[in-house]
Coordinates of C-alpha atoms in Angstrom, one line a residue:
Chain A
X1 CA -137.3 -54.3 43.8
X2 CA -139.9 -53.6 41.1
X3 CA -140.1 -55.6 37.9
X4 CA -138.7 -53.9 34.9
X5 CA -141.4 -52.3 32.6
X6 CA -142.1 -54.4 29.6
X7 CA -140.8 -52.9 26.4
X8 CA -144.1 -53.6 24.7
X9 CA -147.3 -53.9 26.7
X10 CA -148.9 -56.3 24.2
X11 CA -147.4 -58.7 21.6
X12 CA -149.2 -57.0 18.8
X13 CA -147.6 -53.6 19.7
X14 CA -144.2 -55.3 19.1
X15 CA -145.5 -56.9 15.8
X16 CA -146.8 -53.7 14.3
X17 CA -143.7 -51.8 15.4
X18 CA -141.4 -54.5 13.8
X19 CA -143.4 -54.7 10.6
X20 CA -143.1 -50.9 10.2
X21 CA -139.4 -50.8 10.9
X22 CA -138.8 -53.7 8.5
X23 CA -140.7 -52.1 5.7
X24 CA -138.8 -48.8 6.2
X25 CA -135.5 -50.6 6.2
X26 CA -136.5 -52.5 3.1
X27 CA -136.9 -49.1 1.4
X28 CA -140.7 -49.1 1.0
X29 CA -141.0 -45.7 2.6
X30 CA -138.9 -43.0 4.3
X31 CA -139.1 -42.7 8.0
X32 CA -139.8 -39.0 7.8
X33 CA -142.8 -39.7 5.6
X34 CA -144.0 -42.3 8.1
X35 CA -143.6 -39.9 11.0
X36 CA -145.6 -37.2 9.2
X37 CA -148.5 -39.6 8.6
X38 CA -148.4 -41.1 12.1
X39 CA -148.3 -37.6 13.7
X40 CA -151.4 -36.7 11.7
X41 CA -153.2 -39.8 12.9
X42 CA -152.3 -39.1 16.5
X43 CA -153.4 -35.5 16.2
X44 CA -156.7 -36.6 14.7
X45 CA -157.3 -39.2 17.4
X46 CA -156.2 -36.8 20.1
X47 CA -158.9 -34.2 19.2
X48 CA -161.7 -36.0 21.0
X49 CA -159.7 -37.3 24.0
X50 CA -156.3 -37.5 25.5
X51 CA -154.3 -40.4 24.2
X52 CA -152.6 -42.4 27.0
X53 CA -149.6 -43.5 25.0
X54 CA -150.4 -47.2 25.4
X55 CA -152.9 -49.2 23.4
X56 CA -154.4 -46.1 21.8
X57 CA -150.9 -45.1 20.6
X58 CA -150.4 -48.4 18.7
X59 CA -154.1 -48.4 17.5
X60 CA -153.2 -45.1 15.8
X61 CA -149.9 -46.7 14.6
X62 CA -151.7 -49.6 13.0
X63 CA -154.3 -47.4 11.4
X64 CA -151.5 -45.3 9.9
X65 CA -149.7 -48.4 8.5
X66 CA -152.9 -49.9 7.0
X67 CA -153.7 -46.6 5.2
X68 CA -150.0 -46.2 4.1
X69 CA -149.8 -49.7 2.7
X70 CA -153.1 -49.2 0.9
X71 CA -151.8 -46.0 -0.7
X72 CA -148.6 -47.7 -1.7
X73 CA -150.6 -50.5 -3.4
X74 CA -149.0 -53.0 -1.1
X75 CA -152.0 -54.2 0.9
X76 CA -155.6 -53.5 -0.4
X77 CA -158.0 -53.0 2.5
X78 CA -160.5 -55.6 1.2
X79 CA -157.8 -58.2 1.1
X80 CA -156.6 -57.3 4.6
X81 CA -160.2 -57.5 5.9
X82 CA -160.6 -60.9 4.2
X83 CA -157.5 -62.3 5.9
X84 CA -158.5 -60.7 9.3
X85 CA -161.8 -62.6 9.1
X86 CA -160.1 -65.8 8.2
X87 CA -157.7 -65.4 11.2
X88 CA -160.7 -64.8 13.5
X89 CA -162.5 -67.9 12.2
X90 CA -159.3 -69.9 12.6
X91 CA -159.0 -68.8 16.3
X92 CA -162.6 -69.7 17.0
X93 CA -162.4 -73.2 15.5
X94 CA -159.0 -74.2 16.8
X95 CA -159.1 -76.1 20.1
X96 CA -157.7 -74.2 23.0
X97 CA -154.0 -74.8 23.4
X98 CA -153.5 -75.9 19.8
X99 CA -151.5 -73.8 17.4
X100 CA -153.6 -71.5 15.2
X101 CA -153.0 -71.3 11.5
X102 CA -154.8 -70.4 8.3
X103 CA -156.0 -73.3 6.1
Chain B
X1 CA -160.9 -58.1 27.8
X2 CA -162.3 -60.3 25.1
X3 CA -163.2 -63.1 27.4
X4 CA -163.7 -63.6 31.1
X5 CA -161.3 -66.2 32.3
X6 CA -162.7 -66.9 35.6
X7 CA -165.8 -69.0 35.2
X8 CA -165.4 -71.3 32.3
X9 CA -162.9 -73.3 30.2
X10 CA -162.3 -72.3 26.6
X11 CA -163.4 -74.7 24.0
X12 CA -161.6 -72.7 21.4
X13 CA -158.4 -70.5 21.4
X14 CA -158.6 -67.2 23.1
X15 CA -159.5 -64.7 20.4
X16 CA -156.9 -61.9 20.2
X17 CA -158.0 -58.3 20.2
X18 CA -159.1 -56.9 16.9
X19 CA -155.8 -54.9 16.2
X20 CA -153.8 -58.1 16.8
X21 CA -155.9 -59.9 14.1
X22 CA -155.5 -56.9 11.7
X23 CA -151.7 -57.0 12.1
X24 CA -151.7 -60.7 11.5
X25 CA -153.7 -60.1 8.4
X26 CA -151.2 -57.6 7.1
X27 CA -148.3 -59.9 7.9
X28 CA -150.0 -62.8 6.1
X29 CA -150.7 -60.7 3.0
X30 CA -147.3 -59.2 2.8
X31 CA -145.7 -62.7 3.3
X32 CA -147.8 -64.2 0.6
X33 CA -146.7 -61.4 -1.7
X34 CA -143.0 -62.1 -0.8
X35 CA -142.6 -58.6 0.6
X36 CA -141.6 -59.6 4.1
X37 CA -139.8 -62.4 5.9
X38 CA -141.6 -63.2 9.2
X39 CA -138.3 -64.4 10.7
X40 CA -136.8 -61.0 10.2
X41 CA -139.7 -59.4 12.1
X42 CA -138.9 -61.7 15.0
X43 CA -135.3 -60.6 14.9
X44 CA -136.4 -56.9 15.1
X45 CA -138.6 -57.6 18.0
X46 CA -135.9 -59.5 19.9
X47 CA -133.4 -56.7 19.2
X48 CA -135.7 -54.0 20.7
X49 CA -137.0 -56.2 23.6
X50 CA -133.6 -57.7 24.6
X51 CA -130.6 -56.0 23.1
X52 CA -131.3 -52.3 22.8
X53 CA -132.1 -50.3 25.8
X54 CA -131.1 -47.4 28.1
X55 CA -127.9 -49.3 29.0
X56 CA -126.5 -48.1 25.7
X57 CA -127.2 -44.5 26.5
X58 CA -125.9 -44.9 30.0
X59 CA -122.6 -46.1 28.6
X60 CA -122.3 -43.0 26.4
X61 CA -123.1 -40.8 29.4
X62 CA -120.7 -42.5 31.8
X63 CA -117.9 -42.2 29.2
X64 CA -118.7 -38.5 28.7
X65 CA -118.4 -38.0 32.5
X66 CA -115.0 -39.7 32.6
X67 CA -113.4 -38.4 29.4
X68 CA -113.5 -34.7 28.6
X69 CA -112.3 -35.2 25.0
X70 CA -115.0 -37.8 24.4
X71 CA -117.6 -35.4 25.8
X72 CA -116.4 -32.6 23.5
X73 CA -116.6 -34.9 20.5
X74 CA -120.0 -36.1 21.6
X75 CA -121.4 -32.6 21.9
X76 CA -119.9 -31.7 18.5
X77 CA -121.1 -34.8 16.6
X78 CA -123.0 -37.3 18.5
X79 CA -124.0 -39.3 15.5
X80 CA -120.5 -40.2 14.6
X81 CA -119.3 -40.8 18.1
X82 CA -122.1 -43.2 19.1
X83 CA -121.8 -45.0 15.7
X84 CA -118.2 -45.7 16.6
X85 CA -119.6 -47.4 19.8
X86 CA -121.9 -49.5 17.6
X87 CA -125.1 -47.5 18.1
X88 CA -126.6 -46.6 14.8
X89 CA -129.8 -44.8 14.0
X90 CA -131.5 -47.4 11.8
X91 CA -133.8 -44.9 10.3
X92 CA -130.9 -42.7 9.3
X93 CA -131.6 -40.1 12.0
X94 CA -129.0 -37.8 13.5
X95 CA -128.2 -37.9 17.2
X96 CA -127.6 -34.7 19.2
X97 CA -126.3 -34.7 22.7
X98 CA -127.2 -31.9 25.0
X99 CA -125.5 -31.3 28.4
X100 CA -127.2 -30.4 31.7
X101 CA -125.3 -27.8 33.8
X102 CA -126.0 -25.7 36.8
X103 CA -127.4 -23.1 34.5
X104 CA -129.3 -25.2 32.0
X105 CA -131.5 -28.3 32.3
X106 CA -132.5 -30.0 29.0
X107 CA -135.6 -32.1 28.5
X108 CA -136.7 -34.0 25.3
X109 CA -140.1 -34.5 23.8
X110 CA -141.6 -35.3 20.4
X111 CA -144.7 -33.1 19.9
X112 CA -145.5 -34.7 16.5
X113 CA -145.5 -38.4 17.5
X114 CA -142.8 -40.2 19.5
X115 CA -139.4 -39.7 17.9
X116 CA -136.9 -41.0 20.3
X117 CA -133.2 -42.1 20.3
X118 CA -134.0 -45.8 19.9
X119 CA -130.4 -47.0 19.5
X120 CA -129.5 -45.4 22.8
X121 CA -132.6 -45.7 24.9
X122 CA -134.7 -48.4 23.3
X123 CA -138.5 -48.1 23.0
X124 CA -140.0 -45.1 24.8
X125 CA -142.1 -45.5 27.9
X126 CA -145.8 -45.0 27.7
X127 CA -145.8 -41.6 29.3
X128 CA -143.4 -40.3 26.6
X129 CA -146.0 -41.2 24.0
X130 CA -149.0 -39.7 25.9
X131 CA -150.8 -36.6 24.8
X132 CA -150.4 -35.3 28.4
X133 CA -146.6 -35.3 28.3
X134 CA -146.2 -34.2 24.6
X135 CA -148.5 -31.2 25.1
X136 CA -147.6 -30.1 28.6
X137 CA -143.9 -30.3 28.6
X138 CA -143.6 -27.5 26.1
X139 CA -146.1 -25.3 27.9
X140 CA -145.1 -25.9 31.5
X141 CA -141.9 -27.9 31.7
X142 CA -141.3 -27.1 35.4
X143 CA -144.7 -28.5 36.4
X144 CA -144.0 -31.6 34.4
X145 CA -140.6 -32.0 36.0
X146 CA -142.3 -31.6 39.4
X147 CA -144.6 -34.5 38.5
X148 CA -141.4 -36.5 38.1
X149 CA -140.1 -35.2 41.5
X150 CA -137.5 -33.1 39.8
X151 CA -137.3 -29.6 41.3
X152 CA -134.7 -27.3 39.9
X153 CA -133.2 -24.1 41.4
X154 CA -135.0 -21.0 40.0
X155 CA -131.8 -19.9 38.3
X156 CA -131.5 -23.0 36.2
X157 CA -133.1 -22.4 32.8
X158 CA -135.1 -25.2 31.2
X159 CA -134.8 -25.9 27.5
X160 CA -137.2 -28.3 25.8
X161 CA -136.0 -30.0 22.6
X162 CA -138.6 -31.2 20.2
X163 CA -137.4 -34.4 18.4
X164 CA -138.2 -35.1 14.8
X165 CA -137.9 -38.0 12.4
X166 CA -134.4 -36.7 11.5
X167 CA -133.0 -35.5 14.8
X168 CA -133.1 -37.3 18.1
X169 CA -131.7 -35.9 21.4
X170 CA -129.8 -37.5 24.3
X171 CA -129.6 -35.5 27.5
X172 CA -126.2 -35.8 29.3
X173 CA -127.3 -35.5 33.0
X174 CA -125.1 -33.8 35.5
X175 CA -122.6 -36.2 37.1
X176 CA -123.7 -36.6 40.8
X177 CA -121.4 -35.5 43.6
X178 CA -119.5 -38.2 45.4
X179 CA -118.7 -40.2 42.3
X180 CA -115.0 -39.5 42.0
X181 CA -113.0 -42.6 41.4
X182 CA -115.9 -44.6 40.1
X183 CA -115.3 -46.5 36.9
X184 CA -117.4 -46.6 33.8
X185 CA -119.5 -49.6 34.9
X186 CA -120.2 -48.1 38.3
X187 CA -121.2 -44.8 36.8
X188 CA -123.4 -46.5 34.2
X189 CA -125.5 -47.8 37.1
X190 CA -126.3 -44.3 38.1
X191 CA -127.6 -43.2 34.7
X192 CA -131.4 -43.7 34.5
X193 CA -133.4 -43.7 31.4
X194 CA -135.4 -40.7 32.6
X195 CA -132.2 -38.8 33.3
X196 CA -131.3 -39.1 29.6
X197 CA -134.8 -37.8 28.6
X198 CA -134.4 -35.0 31.1
X199 CA -137.4 -36.0 33.3
X200 CA -135.0 -37.3 35.9
X201 CA -131.6 -36.7 37.4
X202 CA -128.8 -39.3 37.7
X203 CA -128.9 -41.3 40.8
X204 CA -126.4 -40.8 43.6
X205 CA -124.3 -43.7 44.8

């Protein structure tokens, strides 16, 4: 017997999926508008190489969400980058095995 | 991989890949603004990882095999029929059921992105989201089917359905021979995920 395929290959795939579904269900954007934007990102990424449907699919998903939330004035890119850097610092200074959190 | 595990202990936590940090940043910002509830995100993940999957679609198919009236209603208005079974399109999409016969084999794709009947089949497999499948299945569906070890008689036509954000398709595979007398639960076990996308056939008992 083979093990069942994981639904999401990586935890962050699940997180970006859930965040997008949540924001749609909260009424911040229509799913059809999301699909149009996401399809455009996939098409752009797929010009230079064949996308495998795994990590690169969710990289395109995340890029679409970041741009959409910026356009909606919900998440400014400079603020997102600032928090990303803070999370990186937090991981690097937190002892291995301890929970990681922002100050 | 961001680190090599094999030859040293980590003094600090393993740094997640860049996209993971970016999604954490988005979540932090939106939480600070009071726009999201992180616990609600966990519920969504749990739902799609553990509660929604191809078993839902298999139940619909098995019931359609057993009950001609149910099947007729399903083919007429799948959205309402599956909603009565508790399977809702959370993004407001419509469901359409298409039936495989000796004359016609249906296969589903989303050429735009990856639209998929989540409430019935869960999250799509990687190959469904790949450029290779999305581009090729429209151009050469029989070759794609052959890659999935599905070889159809020449007289069987193949129809490819392109999903959209608004319309998602469920293939009702042909009921296998030798399944007379099986109940719904036993029939469900024969209905594979791929058979409901059209890249497979139902298993035989």
